[in-house]
Amino acid sequence: MKLLVTGGAGFIGANFIHHILEKYDDYHVINIDKLTYAGNQQSLARWSDDDRYRFVEGDICDQEVVDDLVSQVDAIVHFAAESHVDRSVLSAREFAMTNVVGTLTLLDAAVKHDKKRFHHISTDEVFGHLALDAPAFTEESQYHPRSPYSASKAGADHMVRAYFYTHELPITITNCTNNYGPYHFPEKLIPLAITNIMEGKKVPIYGKGNQIRDWLHVTDHCKAIDLVLHEGEIGETYGVGGDNQPTNFSIVEKLIAILGADPEEVIEYVADRPGHDFRYDIDYTKIKQELSWEPEMTLDEGLKETVTWYQENKAWWKPLKEGSYKEYYEKNYKSKTV
Ligand code: NAD
Ligand code: DAU
């Protein structure tokens, strides 16, 4: 099988390419990635001499490039996106371009080239947020995005589903909760906290730190995508979740404990994220019953493993905290501390 993976130089896409090339000897992967600030070819350096892997630097909004690549593969696994909520607060235009127009460009190419199998990676954020005691989101929950990021992902999901009904494109969608693990860009809470603690810097906690996320190790997410791609029912959506409900404060506390730091020295409360979603939780009964998927890694095991990875891979993340990211970080941080 020949796969076109979009956004494979990002966090989940890179982990997915490792998973596929390690598991299937006869699979080929073409990775199209624009190499935005979040894309990093170092994450896939071990495959650079493997003839099963090809990297193409390109934009998924570029119809000509996308058309050519789609014509060469059997299936598309679509990760490419602007993915950080805080950045969508500062500026949303790129989110609409890549997440909506980019997805549409891929869908058009998939229809044109014999209705290629299309798997779309989405998020639980499209359903909005939950009160403390509300039941988890399911595949039937109403869409209610509350940030420019989640609104653009919702737009993409609607397009993908519309192409199934209108053009009979063989699609599937997964809506997953918060991932963590290796190759996670250090702007998101877990890798930011780990690397800041390692550098002796403070960890900014938004608001009171009482928001709740449902964390899933990225390898469990990749296994779910693999299953849905091969065995999922065409036209269907699958919720993918981690069975965890810690507060942001308790996640940072766990990381402080693993790294042996002093909470008093590390934690800094800053202004809240505008429109901050309070809680995410997704019910994964459907994928469990239909495809026998469930998370394998516990949160405590996964956090320890992730800390070890960042300790052993300073050469991967240290350069990322300089340059344009530093500028963004300072801008975002300033907006929360003045
Ligand atoms: P990421 O930001 O780490 O990676 C995104 C990748 O897409 C980068 O390599 C970037 O260079 C590339 N990209 C951006 N714009 C592009 C364009 N126009 N053309 C080609 N490539 C482009 O994101 P991630 O965390 O790996 O998320 C991957 C996907 O999974 C996204 O669709 C996201 O919405 C979804 N998702 C993420 C999470 C999470 O917790 N990280 C959870 C659920 C769903
Ligand atoms: O639910 C899935 C989503 O999870 C994905 O669709 C997104 O692409 C991904 O970025 C993630 O979104 P979040 O906004 O939940 O992730 P983030 O790591 O940015 O923040 C996690 C929580 O921690 C959130 O409540 C905000 C808070 N936070 C974040 C940062 C970066 C802080 O308190 N301090 C911080 O410095």
PDB file of N, CA, C and O in Angstrom, residues 275-334:
ATOM      1  N   GLY A 275     -11.641  32.567  26.086  1.00  0.00           N
ATOM      2  CA  GLY A 275     -12.573  31.501  25.666  1.00  0.00           C
ATOM      3  C   GLY A 275     -12.089  30.112  26.028  1.00  0.00           C
ATOM      4  O   GLY A 275     -12.448  29.135  25.369  1.00  0.00           O
ATOM      5  N   HIS A 276     -11.280  30.020  27.073  1.00  0.00           N
ATOM      6  CA  HIS A 276     -10.638  28.749  27.463  1.00  0.00           C
ATOM      7  C   HIS A 276     -11.660  27.624  27.656  1.00  0.00           C
ATOM      8  O   HIS A 276     -12.516  27.705  28.544  1.00  0.00           O
ATOM      9  N   ASP A 277     -11.567  26.571  26.861  1.00  0.00           N
ATOM     10  CA  ASP A 277     -12.453  25.406  27.034  1.00  0.00           C
ATOM     11  C   ASP A 277     -12.161  24.764  28.382  1.00  0.00           C
ATOM     12  O   ASP A 277     -10.989  24.528  28.727  1.00  0.00           O
ATOM     13  N   PHE A 278     -13.229  24.443  29.126  1.00  0.00           N
ATOM     14  CA  PHE A 278     -13.020  23.952  30.486  1.00  0.00           C
ATOM     15  C   PHE A 278     -12.601  22.473  30.525  1.00  0.00           C
ATOM     16  O   PHE A 278     -11.614  22.105  31.144  1.00  0.00           O
ATOM     17  N   ARG A 279     -13.374  21.639  29.842  1.00  0.00           N
ATOM     18  CA  ARG A 279     -13.079  20.192  29.967  1.00  0.00           C
ATOM     19  C   ARG A 279     -13.359  19.470  28.653  1.00  0.00           C
ATOM     20  O   ARG A 279     -14.334  19.797  27.960  1.00  0.00           O
ATOM     21  N   TYR A 280     -12.476  18.526  28.301  1.00  0.00           N
ATOM     22  CA  TYR A 280     -12.736  17.603  27.185  1.00  0.00           C
ATOM     23  C   TYR A 280     -12.758  16.179  27.732  1.00  0.00           C
ATOM     24  O   TYR A 280     -11.976  15.827  28.620  1.00  0.00           O
ATOM     25  N   ASP A 281     -13.625  15.367  27.141  1.00  0.00           N
ATOM     26  CA  ASP A 281     -13.668  13.938  27.464  1.00  0.00           C
ATOM     27  C   ASP A 281     -14.388  13.277  26.308  1.00  0.00           C
ATOM     28  O   ASP A 281     -15.441  13.761  25.888  1.00  0.00           O
ATOM     29  N   ILE A 282     -13.846  12.216  25.766  1.00  0.00           N
ATOM     30  CA  ILE A 282     -14.533  11.573  24.639  1.00  0.00           C
ATOM     31  C   ILE A 282     -14.750  10.089  24.920  1.00  0.00           C
ATOM     32  O   ILE A 282     -13.863   9.401  25.419  1.00  0.00           O
ATOM     33  N   ASP A 283     -15.968   9.666  24.642  1.00  0.00           N
ATOM     34  CA  ASP A 283     -16.382   8.287  24.876  1.00  0.00           C
ATOM     35  C   ASP A 283     -15.904   7.446  23.684  1.00  0.00           C
ATOM     36  O   ASP A 283     -16.294   7.708  22.553  1.00  0.00           O
ATOM     37  N   TYR A 284     -15.053   6.445  23.955  1.00  0.00           N
ATOM     38  CA  TYR A 284     -14.512   5.660  22.827  1.00  0.00           C
ATOM     39  C   TYR A 284     -15.162   4.269  22.714  1.00  0.00           C
ATOM     40  O   TYR A 284     -14.568   3.335  22.159  1.00  0.00           O
ATOM     41  N   THR A 285     -16.392   4.141  23.213  1.00  0.00           N
ATOM     42  CA  THR A 285     -17.078   2.841  23.171  1.00  0.00           C
ATOM     43  C   THR A 285     -17.180   2.290  21.743  1.00  0.00           C
ATOM     44  O   THR A 285     -17.009   1.094  21.515  1.00  0.00           O
ATOM     45  N   LYS A 286     -17.453   3.182  20.785  1.00  0.00           N
ATOM     46  CA  LYS A 286     -17.673   2.698  19.416  1.00  0.00           C
ATOM     47  C   LYS A 286     -16.421   2.013  18.850  1.00  0.00           C
ATOM     48  O   LYS A 286     -16.495   0.887  18.343  1.00  0.00           O
ATOM     49  N   ILE A 287     -15.274   2.655  18.940  1.00  0.00           N
ATOM     50  CA  ILE A 287     -14.051   2.056  18.376  1.00  0.00           C
ATOM     51  C   ILE A 287     -13.639   0.823  19.193  1.00  0.00           C
ATOM     52  O   ILE A 287     -13.087  -0.141  18.651  1.00  0.00           O
ATOM     53  N   LYS A 288     -13.971   0.833  20.470  1.00  0.00           N
ATOM     54  CA  LYS A 288     -13.651  -0.324  21.323  1.00  0.00           C
ATOM     55  C   LYS A 288     -14.506  -1.527  20.900  1.00  0.00           C
ATOM     56  O   LYS A 288     -14.000  -2.622  20.692  1.00  0.00           O
ATOM     57  N   GLN A 289     -15.811  -1.290  20.735  1.00  0.00           N
ATOM     58  CA  GLN A 289     -16.701  -2.408  20.390  1.00  0.00           C
ATOM     59  C   GLN A 289     -16.508  -2.878  18.955  1.00  0.00           C
ATOM     60  O   GLN A 289     -16.503  -4.061  18.667  1.00  0.00           O
ATOM     61  N   GLU A 290     -16.330  -1.928  18.025  1.00  0.00           N
ATOM     62  CA  GLU A 290     -16.293  -2.316  16.605  1.00  0.00           C
ATOM     63  C   GLU A 290     -14.905  -2.739  16.130  1.00  0.00           C
ATOM     64  O   GLU A 290     -14.783  -3.592  15.265  1.00  0.00           O
ATOM     65  N   LEU A 291     -13.845  -2.129  16.696  1.00  0.00           N
ATOM     66  CA  LEU A 291     -12.500  -2.412  16.176  1.00  0.00           C
ATOM     67  C   LEU A 291     -11.543  -2.898  17.267  1.00  0.00           C
ATOM     68  O   LEU A 291     -10.342  -3.054  17.015  1.00  0.00           O
ATOM     69  N   SER A 292     -12.077  -3.140  18.458  1.00  0.00           N
ATOM     70  CA  SER A 292     -11.281  -3.665  19.588  1.00  0.00           C
ATOM     71  C   SER A 292     -10.081  -2.786  19.934  1.00  0.00           C
ATOM     72  O   SER A 292      -9.026  -3.293  20.324  1.00  0.00           O
ATOM     73  N   TRP A 293     -10.237  -1.460  19.780  1.00  0.00           N
ATOM     74  CA  TRP A 293      -9.156  -0.552  20.188  1.00  0.00           C
ATOM     75  C   TRP A 293      -9.406  -0.051  21.605  1.00  0.00           C
ATOM     76  O   TRP A 293     -10.554   0.254  21.965  1.00  0.00           O
ATOM     77  N   GLU A 294      -8.377   0.003  22.399  1.00  0.00           N
ATOM     78  CA  GLU A 294      -8.425   0.789  23.639  1.00  0.00           C
ATOM     79  C   GLU A 294      -7.022   1.235  23.992  1.00  0.00           C
ATOM     80  O   GLU A 294      -6.055   0.644  23.531  1.00  0.00           O
ATOM     81  N   PRO A 295      -6.907   2.306  24.803  1.00  0.00           N
ATOM     82  CA  PRO A 295      -5.562   2.799  25.125  1.00  0.00           C
ATOM     83  C   PRO A 295      -4.756   1.740  25.857  1.00  0.00           C
ATOM     84  O   PRO A 295      -5.293   1.038  26.713  1.00  0.00           O
ATOM     85  N   GLU A 296      -3.466   1.640  25.534  1.00  0.00           N
ATOM     86  CA  GLU A 296      -2.610   0.637  26.197  1.00  0.00           C
ATOM     87  C   GLU A 296      -1.714   1.278  27.255  1.00  0.00           C
ATOM     88  O   GLU A 296      -1.323   0.640  28.209  1.00  0.00           O
ATOM     89  N   MET A 297      -1.351   2.543  27.058  1.00  0.00           N
ATOM     90  CA  MET A 297      -0.370   3.192  27.947  1.00  0.00           C
ATOM     91  C   MET A 297      -1.100   3.985  29.043  1.00  0.00           C
ATOM     92  O   MET A 297      -1.957   4.805  28.725  1.00  0.00           O
ATOM     93  N   THR A 298      -0.748   3.746  30.310  1.00  0.00           N
ATOM     94  CA  THR A 298      -1.357   4.560  31.369  1.00  0.00           C
ATOM     95  C   THR A 298      -0.713   5.949  31.350  1.00  0.00           C
ATOM     96  O   THR A 298       0.403   6.117  30.842  1.00  0.00           O
ATOM     97  N   LEU A 299      -1.408   6.931  31.942  1.00  0.00           N
ATOM     98  CA  LEU A 299      -0.888   8.300  31.943  1.00  0.00           C
ATOM     99  C   LEU A 299       0.444   8.368  32.713  1.00  0.00           C
ATOM    100  O   LEU A 299       1.397   9.013  32.257  1.00  0.00           O
ATOM    101  N   ASP A 300       0.517   7.695  33.862  1.00  0.00           N
ATOM    102  CA  ASP A 300       1.749   7.778  34.655  1.00  0.00           C
ATOM    103  C   ASP A 300       2.939   7.177  33.917  1.00  0.00           C
ATOM    104  O   ASP A 300       4.022   7.759  33.887  1.00  0.00           O
ATOM    105  N   GLU A 301       2.716   6.010  33.294  1.00  0.00           N
ATOM    106  CA  GLU A 301       3.797   5.386  32.493  1.00  0.00           C
ATOM    107  C   GLU A 301       4.203   6.312  31.346  1.00  0.00           C
ATOM    108  O   GLU A 301       5.372   6.534  31.080  1.00  0.00           O
ATOM    109  N   GLY A 302       3.180   6.832  30.644  1.00  0.00           N
ATOM    110  CA  GLY A 302       3.418   7.647  29.451  1.00  0.00           C
ATOM    111  C   GLY A 302       4.163   8.930  29.791  1.00  0.00           C
ATOM    112  O   GLY A 302       5.049   9.358  29.037  1.00  0.00           O
ATOM    113  N   LEU A 303       3.812   9.555  30.918  1.00  0.00           N
ATOM    114  CA  LEU A 303       4.498  10.804  31.288  1.00  0.00           C
ATOM    115  C   LEU A 303       5.958  10.533  31.620  1.00  0.00           C
ATOM    116  O   LEU A 303       6.854  11.285  31.213  1.00  0.00           O
ATOM    117  N   LYS A 304       6.222   9.425  32.334  1.00  0.00           N
ATOM    118  CA  LYS A 304       7.627   9.091  32.673  1.00  0.00           C
ATOM    119  C   LYS A 304       8.416   8.841  31.401  1.00  0.00           C
ATOM    120  O   LYS A 304       9.531   9.345  31.234  1.00  0.00           O
ATOM    121  N   GLU A 305       7.822   8.072  30.490  1.00  0.00           N
ATOM    122  CA  GLU A 305       8.502   7.754  29.228  1.00  0.00           C
ATOM    123  C   GLU A 305       8.771   9.037  28.418  1.00  0.00           C
ATOM    124  O   GLU A 305       9.826   9.211  27.826  1.00  0.00           O
ATOM    125  N   THR A 306       7.787   9.946  28.452  1.00  0.00           N
ATOM    126  CA  THR A 306       7.923  11.187  27.681  1.00  0.00           C
ATOM    127  C   THR A 306       9.025  12.078  28.273  1.00  0.00           C
ATOM    128  O   THR A 306       9.834  12.646  27.534  1.00  0.00           O
ATOM    129  N   VAL A 307       9.063  12.168  29.596  1.00  0.00           N
ATOM    130  CA  VAL A 307      10.126  12.960  30.237  1.00  0.00           C
ATOM    131  C   VAL A 307      11.489  12.388  29.845  1.00  0.00           C
ATOM    132  O   VAL A 307      12.406  13.133  29.462  1.00  0.00           O
ATOM    133  N   THR A 308      11.620  11.064  29.891  1.00  0.00           N
ATOM    134  CA  THR A 308      12.903  10.427  29.519  1.00  0.00           C
ATOM    135  C   THR A 308      13.264  10.782  28.078  1.00  0.00           C
ATOM    136  O   THR A 308      14.418  11.089  27.764  1.00  0.00           O
ATOM    137  N   TRP A 309      12.252  10.763  27.195  1.00  0.00           N
ATOM    138  CA  TRP A 309      12.535  11.078  25.779  1.00  0.00           C
ATOM    139  C   TRP A 309      13.089  12.511  25.654  1.00  0.00           C
ATOM    140  O   TRP A 309      14.082  12.735  24.955  1.00  0.00           O
ATOM    141  N   TYR A 310      12.479  13.465  26.358  1.00  0.00           N
ATOM    142  CA  TYR A 310      12.973  14.862  26.267  1.00  0.00           C
ATOM    143  C   TYR A 310      14.354  14.992  26.917  1.00  0.00           C
ATOM    144  O   TYR A 310      15.184  15.780  26.450  1.00  0.00           O
ATOM    145  N   GLN A 311      14.613  14.178  27.959  1.00  0.00           N
ATOM    146  CA  GLN A 311      15.956  14.228  28.575  1.00  0.00           C
ATOM    147  C   GLN A 311      17.017  13.693  27.605  1.00  0.00           C
ATOM    148  O   GLN A 311      18.134  14.173  27.572  1.00  0.00           O
ATOM    149  N   GLU A 312      16.605  12.687  26.813  1.00  0.00           N
ATOM    150  CA  GLU A 312      17.583  12.043  25.905  1.00  0.00           C
ATOM    151  C   GLU A 312      17.647  12.706  24.531  1.00  0.00           C
ATOM    152  O   GLU A 312      18.454  12.314  23.701  1.00  0.00           O
ATOM    153  N   ASN A 313      16.783  13.655  24.257  1.00  0.00           N
ATOM    154  CA  ASN A 313      16.719  14.249  22.912  1.00  0.00           C
ATOM    155  C   ASN A 313      16.751  15.776  22.944  1.00  0.00           C
ATOM    156  O   ASN A 313      15.988  16.444  22.238  1.00  0.00           O
ATOM    157  N   LYS A 314      17.697  16.286  23.742  1.00  0.00           N
ATOM    158  CA  LYS A 314      17.821  17.754  23.845  1.00  0.00           C
ATOM    159  C   LYS A 314      18.151  18.366  22.486  1.00  0.00           C
ATOM    160  O   LYS A 314      17.712  19.469  22.161  1.00  0.00           O
ATOM    161  N   ALA A 315      18.929  17.623  21.681  1.00  0.00           N
ATOM    162  CA  ALA A 315      19.327  18.158  20.359  1.00  0.00           C
ATOM    163  C   ALA A 315      18.107  18.342  19.463  1.00  0.00           C
ATOM    164  O   ALA A 315      18.125  19.163  18.544  1.00  0.00           O
ATOM    165  N   TRP A 316      17.030  17.597  19.743  1.00  0.00           N
ATOM    166  CA  TRP A 316      15.799  17.754  18.934  1.00  0.00           C
ATOM    167  C   TRP A 316      15.047  19.016  19.339  1.00  0.00           C
ATOM    168  O   TRP A 316      14.603  19.782  18.483  1.00  0.00           O
ATOM    169  N   TRP A 317      14.890  19.243  20.669  1.00  0.00           N
ATOM    170  CA  TRP A 317      13.998  20.340  21.073  1.00  0.00           C
ATOM    171  C   TRP A 317      14.679  21.673  21.386  1.00  0.00           C
ATOM    172  O   TRP A 317      14.040  22.717  21.257  1.00  0.00           O
ATOM    173  N   LYS A 318      15.967  21.634  21.768  1.00  0.00           N
ATOM    174  CA  LYS A 318      16.609  22.917  22.156  1.00  0.00           C
ATOM    175  C   LYS A 318      16.549  23.958  21.030  1.00  0.00           C
ATOM    176  O   LYS A 318      16.145  25.100  21.280  1.00  0.00           O
ATOM    177  N   PRO A 319      16.912  23.593  19.784  1.00  0.00           N
ATOM    178  CA  PRO A 319      16.878  24.624  18.719  1.00  0.00           C
ATOM    179  C   PRO A 319      15.466  25.159  18.470  1.00  0.00           C
ATOM    180  O   PRO A 319      15.303  26.298  18.029  1.00  0.00           O
ATOM    181  N   LEU A 320      14.447  24.341  18.768  1.00  0.00           N
ATOM    182  CA  LEU A 320      13.064  24.780  18.506  1.00  0.00           C
ATOM    183  C   LEU A 320      12.638  25.920  19.417  1.00  0.00           C
ATOM    184  O   LEU A 320      11.693  26.652  19.119  1.00  0.00           O
ATOM    185  N   LYS A 321      13.315  26.047  20.570  1.00  0.00           N
ATOM    186  CA  LYS A 321      12.905  27.087  21.510  1.00  0.00           C
ATOM    187  C   LYS A 321      13.547  28.446  21.202  1.00  0.00           C
ATOM    188  O   LYS A 321      13.338  29.413  21.911  1.00  0.00           O
ATOM    189  N   GLU A 322      14.316  28.474  20.123  1.00  0.00           N
ATOM    190  CA  GLU A 322      14.925  29.743  19.686  1.00  0.00           C
ATOM    191  C   GLU A 322      14.149  30.298  18.486  1.00  0.00           C
ATOM    192  O   GLU A 322      13.110  29.791  18.123  1.00  0.00           O
ATOM    193  N   GLY A 323      14.670  31.353  17.849  1.00  0.00           N
ATOM    194  CA  GLY A 323      14.140  31.863  16.583  1.00  0.00           C
ATOM    195  C   GLY A 323      12.692  32.309  16.653  1.00  0.00           C
ATOM    196  O   GLY A 323      12.262  32.932  17.625  1.00  0.00           O
ATOM    197  N   SER A 324      11.915  31.937  15.616  1.00  0.00           N
ATOM    198  CA  SER A 324      10.557  32.473  15.494  1.00  0.00           C
ATOM    199  C   SER A 324       9.673  31.996  16.649  1.00  0.00           C
ATOM    200  O   SER A 324       8.753  32.679  17.082  1.00  0.00           O
ATOM    201  N   TYR A 325       9.966  30.797  17.180  1.00  0.00           N
ATOM    202  CA  TYR A 325       9.151  30.308  18.293  1.00  0.00           C
ATOM    203  C   TYR A 325       9.335  31.189  19.533  1.00  0.00           C
ATOM    204  O   TYR A 325       8.379  31.499  20.240  1.00  0.00           O
ATOM    205  N   LYS A 326      10.575  31.607  19.751  1.00  0.00           N
ATOM    206  CA  LYS A 326      10.870  32.441  20.918  1.00  0.00           C
ATOM    207  C   LYS A 326      10.052  33.738  20.840  1.00  0.00           C
ATOM    208  O   LYS A 326       9.464  34.183  21.835  1.00  0.00           O
ATOM    209  N   GLU A 327      10.008  34.287  19.626  1.00  0.00           N
ATOM    210  CA  GLU A 327       9.235  35.523  19.410  1.00  0.00           C
ATOM    211  C   GLU A 327       7.758  35.312  19.747  1.00  0.00           C
ATOM    212  O   GLU A 327       7.141  36.100  20.433  1.00  0.00           O
ATOM    213  N   TYR A 328       7.194  34.191  19.231  1.00  0.00           N
ATOM    214  CA  TYR A 328       5.787  33.877  19.496  1.00  0.00           C
ATOM    215  C   TYR A 328       5.565  33.691  21.002  1.00  0.00           C
ATOM    216  O   TYR A 328       4.620  34.216  21.587  1.00  0.00           O
ATOM    217  N   TYR A 329       6.480  32.915  21.636  1.00  0.00           N
ATOM    218  CA  TYR A 329       6.308  32.577  23.048  1.00  0.00           C
ATOM    219  C   TYR A 329       6.277  33.849  23.898  1.00  0.00           C
ATOM    220  O   TYR A 329       5.427  34.012  24.776  1.00  0.00           O
ATOM    221  N   GLU A 330       7.212  34.750  23.566  1.00  0.00           N
ATOM    222  CA  GLU A 330       7.288  35.990  24.350  1.00  0.00           C
ATOM    223  C   GLU A 330       6.024  36.836  24.145  1.00  0.00           C
ATOM    224  O   GLU A 330       5.499  37.423  25.087  1.00  0.00           O
ATOM    225  N   LYS A 331       5.506  36.846  22.910  1.00  0.00           N
ATOM    226  CA  LYS A 331       4.284  37.612  22.603  1.00  0.00           C
ATOM    227  C   LYS A 331       3.077  37.026  23.369  1.00  0.00           C
ATOM    228  O   LYS A 331       2.304  37.736  24.011  1.00  0.00           O
ATOM    229  N   ASN A 332       2.965  35.723  23.323  1.00  0.00           N
ATOM    230  CA  ASN A 332       1.853  35.047  23.981  1.00  0.00           C
ATOM    231  C   ASN A 332       1.941  35.227  25.504  1.00  0.00           C
ATOM    232  O   ASN A 332       0.962  35.556  26.177  1.00  0.00           O
ATOM    233  N   TYR A 333       3.169  35.059  26.023  1.00  0.00           N
ATOM    234  CA  TYR A 333       3.428  35.163  27.457  1.00  0.00           C
ATOM    235  C   TYR A 333       3.126  36.583  27.937  1.00  0.00           C
ATOM    236  O   TYR A 333       2.446  36.789  28.955  1.00  0.00           O
ATOM    237  N   LYS A 334       3.577  37.578  27.132  1.00  0.00           N
ATOM    238  CA  LYS A 334       3.362  38.981  27.484  1.00  0.00           C
ATOM    239  C   LYS A 334       1.855  39.282  27.534  1.00  0.00           C
ATOM    240  O   LYS A 334       1.371  39.969  28.437  1.00  0.00           O
TER     241      LYS A 334
END
